[in-house]
CSV table of N, CA, C and O in Angstrom, one decimal:
chain,number,residue,atom,x,y,z
A,1,CYS,N,-44.7,190.5,-53.3
A,1,CYS,CA,-43.5,190.7,-54.1
A,1,CYS,C,-43.0,189.7,-55.2
A,1,CYS,O,-43.7,188.6,-54.9
A,2,MET,N,-42.3,189.5,-55.9
A,2,MET,CA,-41.9,188.6,-56.7
A,2,MET,C,-40.1,188.9,-57.3
A,2,MET,O,-39.8,190.0,-57.1
A,3,GLY,N,-39.8,187.5,-57.8
A,3,GLY,CA,-38.4,188.1,-58.4
A,3,GLY,C,-37.5,187.3,-57.6
A,3,GLY,O,-37.8,186.1,-57.1
A,4,ASN,N,-36.1,187.5,-57.8
A,4,ASN,CA,-35.2,186.8,-56.9
A,4,ASN,C,-35.2,186.8,-55.5
A,4,ASN,O,-35.7,187.8,-55.0
A,5,ASP,N,-35.2,185.9,-54.6
A,5,ASP,CA,-35.3,185.7,-53.3
A,5,ASP,C,-33.9,185.3,-52.7
A,5,ASP,O,-34.1,184.7,-51.5
A,6,ASP,N,-33.1,185.1,-53.2
A,6,ASP,CA,-31.8,184.7,-52.4
A,6,ASP,C,-31.2,185.2,-51.3
A,6,ASP,O,-30.6,184.7,-50.6
A,7,ALA,N,-31.4,186.7,-51.2
A,7,ALA,CA,-31.3,187.0,-49.6
A,7,ALA,C,-32.2,187.3,-48.7
A,7,ALA,O,-32.4,187.9,-47.8
A,8,GLY,N,-33.7,186.8,-49.1
A,8,GLY,CA,-34.8,186.9,-48.4
A,8,GLY,C,-35.7,188.1,-48.8
A,8,GLY,O,-36.3,188.8,-48.0
A,9,GLN,N,-35.4,188.9,-49.8
A,9,GLN,CA,-35.9,190.1,-50.3
A,9,GLN,C,-37.3,190.1,-50.5
A,9,GLN,O,-38.2,191.2,-50.9
A,10,LEU,N,-37.9,189.1,-50.7
A,10,LEU,CA,-39.5,188.7,-51.1
A,10,LEU,C,-40.1,189.0,-49.7
A,10,LEU,O,-41.3,189.2,-49.7
A,11,GLY,N,-39.6,188.9,-48.4
A,11,GLY,CA,-40.1,189.1,-47.2
A,11,GLY,C,-41.3,188.1,-46.9
A,11,GLY,O,-42.2,188.3,-46.1
A,12,ASN,N,-41.2,186.4,-47.4
A,12,ASN,CA,-42.1,185.9,-46.9
A,12,ASN,C,-41.5,184.8,-45.8
A,12,ASN,O,-42.2,183.8,-45.7
A,13,GLY,N,-40.4,184.9,-45.2
A,13,GLY,CA,-39.9,184.4,-44.6
A,13,GLY,C,-39.0,183.2,-44.8
A,13,GLY,O,-38.3,182.4,-44.0
A,14,SER,N,-38.5,183.1,-46.1
A,14,SER,CA,-37.5,182.1,-46.6
A,14,SER,C,-36.7,182.7,-47.5
A,14,SER,O,-37.0,183.9,-48.0
A,15,SER,N,-35.6,182.0,-48.0
A,15,SER,CA,-34.7,182.5,-49.0
A,15,SER,C,-34.6,181.4,-49.9
A,15,SER,O,-34.1,180.3,-49.7
A,16,ILE,N,-35.1,181.6,-51.2
A,16,ILE,CA,-35.2,181.0,-52.1
A,16,ILE,C,-34.2,181.3,-53.5
A,16,ILE,O,-34.4,182.3,-53.8
A,17,ALA,N,-33.3,180.4,-53.8
A,17,ALA,CA,-32.5,180.5,-54.7
A,17,ALA,C,-32.7,180.7,-56.3
A,17,ALA,O,-32.4,180.5,-57.0
A,18,ALA,N,-34.1,180.6,-56.2
A,18,ALA,CA,-34.9,180.5,-57.7
A,18,ALA,C,-35.8,181.7,-58.0
A,18,ALA,O,-36.3,182.3,-56.6
A,19,ASP,N,-35.9,182.2,-59.0
A,19,ASP,CA,-36.7,183.5,-59.4
A,19,ASP,C,-38.4,183.0,-59.0
A,19,ASP,O,-38.8,181.8,-59.2
A,20,GLN,N,-39.1,183.8,-58.2
A,20,GLN,CA,-40.5,183.7,-58.2
A,20,GLN,C,-41.2,184.3,-59.2
A,20,GLN,O,-41.3,185.5,-59.0
A,21,ILE,N,-41.8,183.9,-60.0
A,21,ILE,CA,-42.6,184.6,-61.0
A,21,ILE,C,-43.8,185.0,-60.8
A,21,ILE,O,-44.5,185.7,-61.6
A,22,TYR,N,-44.3,184.7,-59.6
A,22,TYR,CA,-45.8,184.9,-59.3
A,22,TYR,C,-45.8,185.6,-58.1
A,22,TYR,O,-44.8,185.4,-56.9
A,23,PRO,N,-46.7,186.5,-57.7
A,23,PRO,CA,-46.4,187.4,-56.4
A,23,PRO,C,-46.6,186.5,-55.3
A,23,PRO,O,-47.2,185.4,-55.3
A,24,ILE,N,-45.7,187.0,-54.3
A,24,ILE,CA,-45.6,186.3,-52.8
A,24,ILE,C,-46.1,187.1,-51.9
A,24,ILE,O,-45.5,188.4,-51.9
A,25,ARG,N,-47.0,186.9,-50.8
A,25,ARG,CA,-47.6,187.6,-49.5
A,25,ARG,C,-46.1,187.7,-48.7
A,25,ARG,O,-45.4,187.1,-48.4
A,26,VAL,N,-46.1,189.3,-48.6
A,26,VAL,CA,-45.2,189.7,-47.6
A,26,VAL,C,-45.8,189.5,-46.2
A,26,VAL,O,-47.1,189.8,-45.8
A,27,ASN,N,-44.8,189.1,-45.0
A,27,ASN,CA,-45.4,188.9,-43.9
A,27,ASN,C,-45.6,190.2,-43.2
A,27,ASN,O,-44.8,190.6,-42.1
A,28,ILE,N,-46.3,191.2,-43.3
A,28,ILE,CA,-46.5,192.4,-42.9
A,28,ILE,C,-48.4,192.3,-42.6
A,28,ILE,O,-49.1,192.2,-43.4
A,29,SER,N,-48.6,192.6,-41.3
A,29,SER,CA,-50.1,192.5,-41.2
A,29,SER,C,-50.9,193.8,-41.4
A,29,SER,O,-52.2,193.6,-41.9
A,30,ALA,N,-50.3,195.0,-41.0
A,30,ALA,CA,-51.0,196.1,-41.3
A,30,ALA,C,-50.9,196.6,-42.8
A,30,ALA,O,-49.8,196.2,-43.7
A,31,PRO,N,-51.8,197.4,-43.4
A,31,PRO,CA,-51.7,197.8,-44.8
A,31,PRO,C,-50.4,198.9,-44.9
A,31,PRO,O,-50.0,199.4,-44.2
A,32,VAL,N,-49.8,198.6,-46.1
A,32,VAL,CA,-48.8,199.4,-46.6
A,32,VAL,C,-49.4,200.2,-47.8
A,32,VAL,O,-50.0,199.9,-48.7
A,33,ILE,N,-48.5,201.5,-47.7
A,33,ILE,CA,-48.9,202.6,-48.5
A,33,ILE,C,-47.6,202.5,-49.8
A,33,ILE,O,-48.0,203.3,-50.7
A,34,SER,N,-46.7,202.3,-49.5
A,34,SER,CA,-45.5,202.1,-50.3
A,34,SER,C,-44.6,201.0,-49.9
A,34,SER,O,-44.2,200.6,-49.3
A,35,PHE,N,-43.9,200.9,-51.4
A,35,PHE,CA,-42.8,199.7,-51.4
A,35,PHE,C,-41.3,200.6,-51.9
A,35,PHE,O,-41.8,201.4,-52.9
A,36,SER,N,-40.4,199.9,-51.6
A,36,SER,CA,-39.4,200.5,-52.4
A,36,SER,C,-38.4,199.1,-52.2
A,36,SER,O,-37.9,198.4,-51.3
A,37,ALA,N,-37.8,198.8,-53.5
A,37,ALA,CA,-36.9,197.8,-53.6
A,37,ALA,C,-35.7,197.8,-54.4
A,37,ALA,O,-35.6,199.0,-55.4
A,38,ALA,N,-34.6,197.3,-53.7
A,38,ALA,CA,-33.3,197.3,-54.1
A,38,ALA,C,-32.9,196.0,-55.0
A,38,ALA,O,-33.6,195.2,-55.0
A,39,GLU,N,-31.5,195.6,-55.1
A,39,GLU,CA,-31.5,194.7,-55.6
A,39,GLU,C,-31.6,193.5,-54.7
A,39,GLU,O,-31.8,192.3,-55.2
A,40,ARG,N,-31.0,193.5,-53.5
A,40,ARG,CA,-31.1,192.6,-52.6
A,40,ARG,C,-31.9,192.8,-51.3
A,40,ARG,O,-31.8,192.1,-50.4
A,41,SER,N,-32.6,193.9,-51.3
A,41,SER,CA,-33.3,194.3,-50.1
A,41,SER,C,-34.8,194.9,-50.5
A,41,SER,O,-34.8,195.6,-51.7
A,42,THR,N,-35.8,194.9,-49.5
A,42,THR,CA,-37.1,195.8,-49.8
A,42,THR,C,-37.5,196.4,-48.8
A,42,THR,O,-37.3,196.1,-47.5
A,43,CYS,N,-38.3,197.7,-48.7
A,43,CYS,CA,-38.7,198.4,-47.6
A,43,CYS,C,-40.3,198.7,-47.9
A,43,CYS,O,-40.5,198.7,-49.2
A,44,ALA,N,-40.8,198.7,-46.5
A,44,ALA,CA,-42.5,199.0,-47.0
A,44,ALA,C,-42.8,200.1,-45.8
A,44,ALA,O,-42.3,199.8,-44.7
A,45,MET,N,-43.6,201.1,-46.1
A,45,MET,CA,-43.9,202.1,-45.3
A,45,MET,C,-45.4,201.8,-44.8
A,45,MET,O,-46.0,201.8,-46.0
A,46,GLN,N,-45.8,201.7,-43.8
A,46,GLN,CA,-47.5,202.0,-43.3
A,46,GLN,C,-47.9,203.0,-43.3
A,46,GLN,O,-47.1,204.1,-43.3
A,47,HIS,N,-48.9,203.4,-43.3
A,47,HIS,CA,-49.7,204.5,-43.2
A,47,HIS,C,-49.6,205.5,-41.9
A,47,HIS,O,-49.5,207.0,-42.0
A,48,ASN,N,-49.0,204.8,-40.9
A,48,ASN,CA,-48.6,205.8,-39.5
A,48,ASN,C,-46.9,205.6,-39.6
A,48,ASN,O,-46.7,206.1,-38.5
A,49,ASP,N,-46.5,205.8,-40.8
A,49,ASP,CA,-45.1,206.2,-41.0
A,49,ASP,C,-44.1,205.3,-40.1
A,49,ASP,O,-42.9,205.5,-39.8
A,50,VAL,N,-44.9,203.7,-40.0
A,50,VAL,CA,-43.8,202.8,-39.7
A,50,VAL,C,-43.0,202.2,-40.7
A,50,VAL,O,-43.8,201.9,-41.9
A,51,LEU,N,-41.8,202.0,-40.5
A,51,LEU,CA,-40.9,201.5,-41.9
A,51,LEU,C,-40.6,200.0,-41.5
A,51,LEU,O,-40.1,199.9,-40.5
A,52,TRP,N,-40.7,199.2,-42.3
A,52,TRP,CA,-40.2,197.8,-42.3
A,52,TRP,C,-39.5,197.4,-43.4
A,52,TRP,O,-39.3,198.0,-44.6
A,53,CYS,N,-37.9,196.9,-43.2
A,53,CYS,CA,-37.2,196.4,-44.3
A,53,CYS,C,-37.0,194.7,-44.1
A,53,CYS,O,-36.7,194.4,-43.2
A,54,TRP,N,-36.5,194.4,-45.2
A,54,TRP,CA,-36.0,193.0,-45.2
A,54,TRP,C,-35.0,192.7,-46.3
A,54,TRP,O,-35.0,193.3,-47.3
A,55,GLY,N,-34.4,191.4,-46.4
A,55,GLY,CA,-33.5,190.8,-47.5
A,55,GLY,C,-31.9,191.1,-46.8
A,55,GLY,O,-31.9,190.6,-45.7
A,56,SER,N,-31.2,191.4,-47.6
A,56,SER,CA,-29.9,191.4,-47.2
A,56,SER,C,-29.7,192.5,-46.5
A,56,SER,O,-29.9,193.7,-46.8
A,57,ASP,N,-28.8,192.4,-45.1
A,57,ASP,CA,-28.5,193.5,-44.3
A,57,ASP,C,-27.0,193.7,-44.3
A,57,ASP,O,-26.3,194.5,-43.2
A,58,ALA,N,-26.2,193.8,-45.6
A,58,ALA,CA,-24.9,193.6,-45.5
A,58,ALA,C,-24.9,195.3,-45.4
A,58,ALA,O,-25.3,196.0,-46.0
A,59,GLY,N,-23.9,195.6,-44.4
A,59,GLY,CA,-23.5,196.7,-44.3
A,59,GLY,C,-24.6,197.7,-43.4
A,59,GLY,O,-24.4,198.9,-43.1
A,60,GLY,N,-25.4,196.9,-42.7
A,60,GLY,CA,-26.6,197.6,-42.0
A,60,GLY,C,-27.6,198.3,-42.7
A,60,GLY,O,-28.2,198.9,-42.1
A,61,VAL,N,-27.7,198.1,-43.9
A,61,VAL,CA,-28.7,198.8,-44.8
A,61,VAL,C,-30.3,198.6,-44.5
A,61,VAL,O,-30.9,199.5,-45.0
A,62,LEU,N,-30.6,197.5,-43.7
A,62,LEU,CA,-32.0,197.2,-43.3
A,62,LEU,C,-32.2,198.4,-42.1
A,62,LEU,O,-33.5,198.5,-41.8
A,63,GLY,N,-31.6,199.1,-41.7
A,63,GLY,CA,-31.9,199.9,-40.4
A,63,GLY,C,-32.2,199.2,-39.1
A,63,GLY,O,-33.0,200.0,-38.5
A,64,ASN,N,-31.7,198.2,-38.8
A,64,ASN,CA,-32.5,197.6,-37.4
A,64,ASN,C,-31.5,197.5,-36.4
A,64,ASN,O,-31.6,196.7,-35.5
A,65,GLY,N,-30.4,198.3,-36.6
A,65,GLY,CA,-29.4,198.2,-35.6
A,65,GLY,C,-28.3,197.5,-35.6
A,65,GLY,O,-27.5,197.6,-34.4
A,66,SER,N,-28.3,196.8,-36.5
A,66,SER,CA,-27.1,196.0,-36.8
A,66,SER,C,-27.1,195.4,-37.8
A,66,SER,O,-27.4,195.9,-39.2
A,67,ASP,N,-25.7,194.5,-38.2
A,67,ASP,CA,-25.3,194.0,-39.5
A,67,ASP,C,-25.6,192.6,-39.5
A,67,ASP,O,-24.7,191.9,-39.0
A,68,THR,N,-26.8,192.0,-39.5
A,68,THR,CA,-27.1,190.6,-39.3
A,68,THR,C,-27.2,189.8,-40.1
A,68,THR,O,-27.5,188.3,-40.0
A,69,GLY,N,-26.9,190.2,-41.6
A,69,GLY,CA,-26.9,189.1,-42.4
A,69,GLY,C,-28.3,189.1,-43.1
A,69,GLY,O,-29.2,190.2,-43.2
A,70,ASP,N,-28.6,188.1,-44.1
A,70,ASP,CA,-30.1,188.0,-44.5
A,70,ASP,C,-31.1,188.1,-43.6
A,70,ASP,O,-31.2,187.4,-42.6
A,71,GLN,N,-32.2,189.1,-43.8
A,71,GLN,CA,-33.4,188.7,-43.1
A,71,GLN,C,-34.5,188.7,-43.6
A,71,GLN,O,-34.9,189.5,-44.6
A,72,PRO,N,-35.3,187.2,-44.1
A,72,PRO,CA,-36.4,186.7,-44.8
A,72,PRO,C,-37.5,187.4,-44.3
A,72,PRO,O,-38.6,187.3,-45.2
A,73,ASN,N,-37.6,187.8,-43.1
A,73,ASN,CA,-39.0,188.4,-42.5
A,73,ASN,C,-38.5,189.9,-42.4
A,73,ASN,O,-37.9,190.6,-42.1
A,74,PRO,N,-39.9,190.8,-42.4
A,74,PRO,CA,-39.6,192.4,-42.2
A,74,PRO,C,-39.3,192.5,-41.0
A,74,PRO,O,-39.7,192.0,-39.9
A,75,ASN,N,-38.4,193.6,-40.6
A,75,ASN,CA,-37.8,194.0,-39.6
A,75,ASN,C,-38.1,195.8,-39.6
A,75,ASN,O,-37.8,196.2,-40.2
A,76,ARG,N,-38.6,195.8,-38.2
A,76,ARG,CA,-38.8,197.4,-38.2
A,76,ARG,C,-37.7,198.3,-38.1
A,76,ARG,O,-36.8,197.9,-37.2
A,77,VAL,N,-37.6,199.3,-38.9
A,77,VAL,CA,-36.5,200.2,-38.6
A,77,VAL,C,-36.4,201.1,-37.5
A,77,VAL,O,-37.3,201.5,-37.2
A,78,VAL,N,-35.2,200.8,-37.0
A,78,VAL,CA,-35.1,201.6,-35.4
A,78,VAL,C,-35.1,203.1,-35.8
A,78,VAL,O,-34.3,203.7,-36.6
A,79,GLY,N,-35.8,203.8,-34.8
A,79,GLY,CA,-35.8,205.2,-34.8
A,79,GLY,C,-36.4,206.0,-35.9
A,79,GLY,O,-36.1,207.2,-36.1
A,80,PHE,N,-37.5,205.2,-36.4
A,80,PHE,CA,-38.0,205.7,-37.9
A,80,PHE,C,-39.6,205.7,-37.6
A,80,PHE,O,-40.1,204.7,-37.0
A,81,GLY,N,-40.3,207.0,-37.6
A,81,GLY,CA,-41.7,207.0,-37.4
A,81,GLY,C,-42.3,207.2,-36.2
A,81,GLY,O,-41.5,207.5,-35.2
A,82,ILE,N,-43.3,206.7,-35.9
A,82,ILE,CA,-43.9,206.6,-34.4
A,82,ILE,C,-43.4,205.5,-33.6
A,82,ILE,O,-43.4,204.3,-34.0
A,83,THR,N,-43.2,205.7,-32.2
A,83,THR,CA,-42.6,204.6,-31.4
A,83,THR,C,-43.5,204.1,-30.7
A,83,THR,O,-44.5,204.8,-30.2
């Protein structure tokens, strides 16, 4: 991922208030088949239908069961995919 990371939306475990012009590795160990990015949050889908999201959790948009603020690491979406 690359771009602005002020809410942890790059998924590398930190929140950097500057633009990242080079790709940064996301902290997900298994292969990802697709990504979806919004202004302040990002999600990734794995081949086994496991969904991970990170970045701003304003209004609970990350699907982790709470409204926890910024999440700079991927969090598994509750109740989605194989459990």
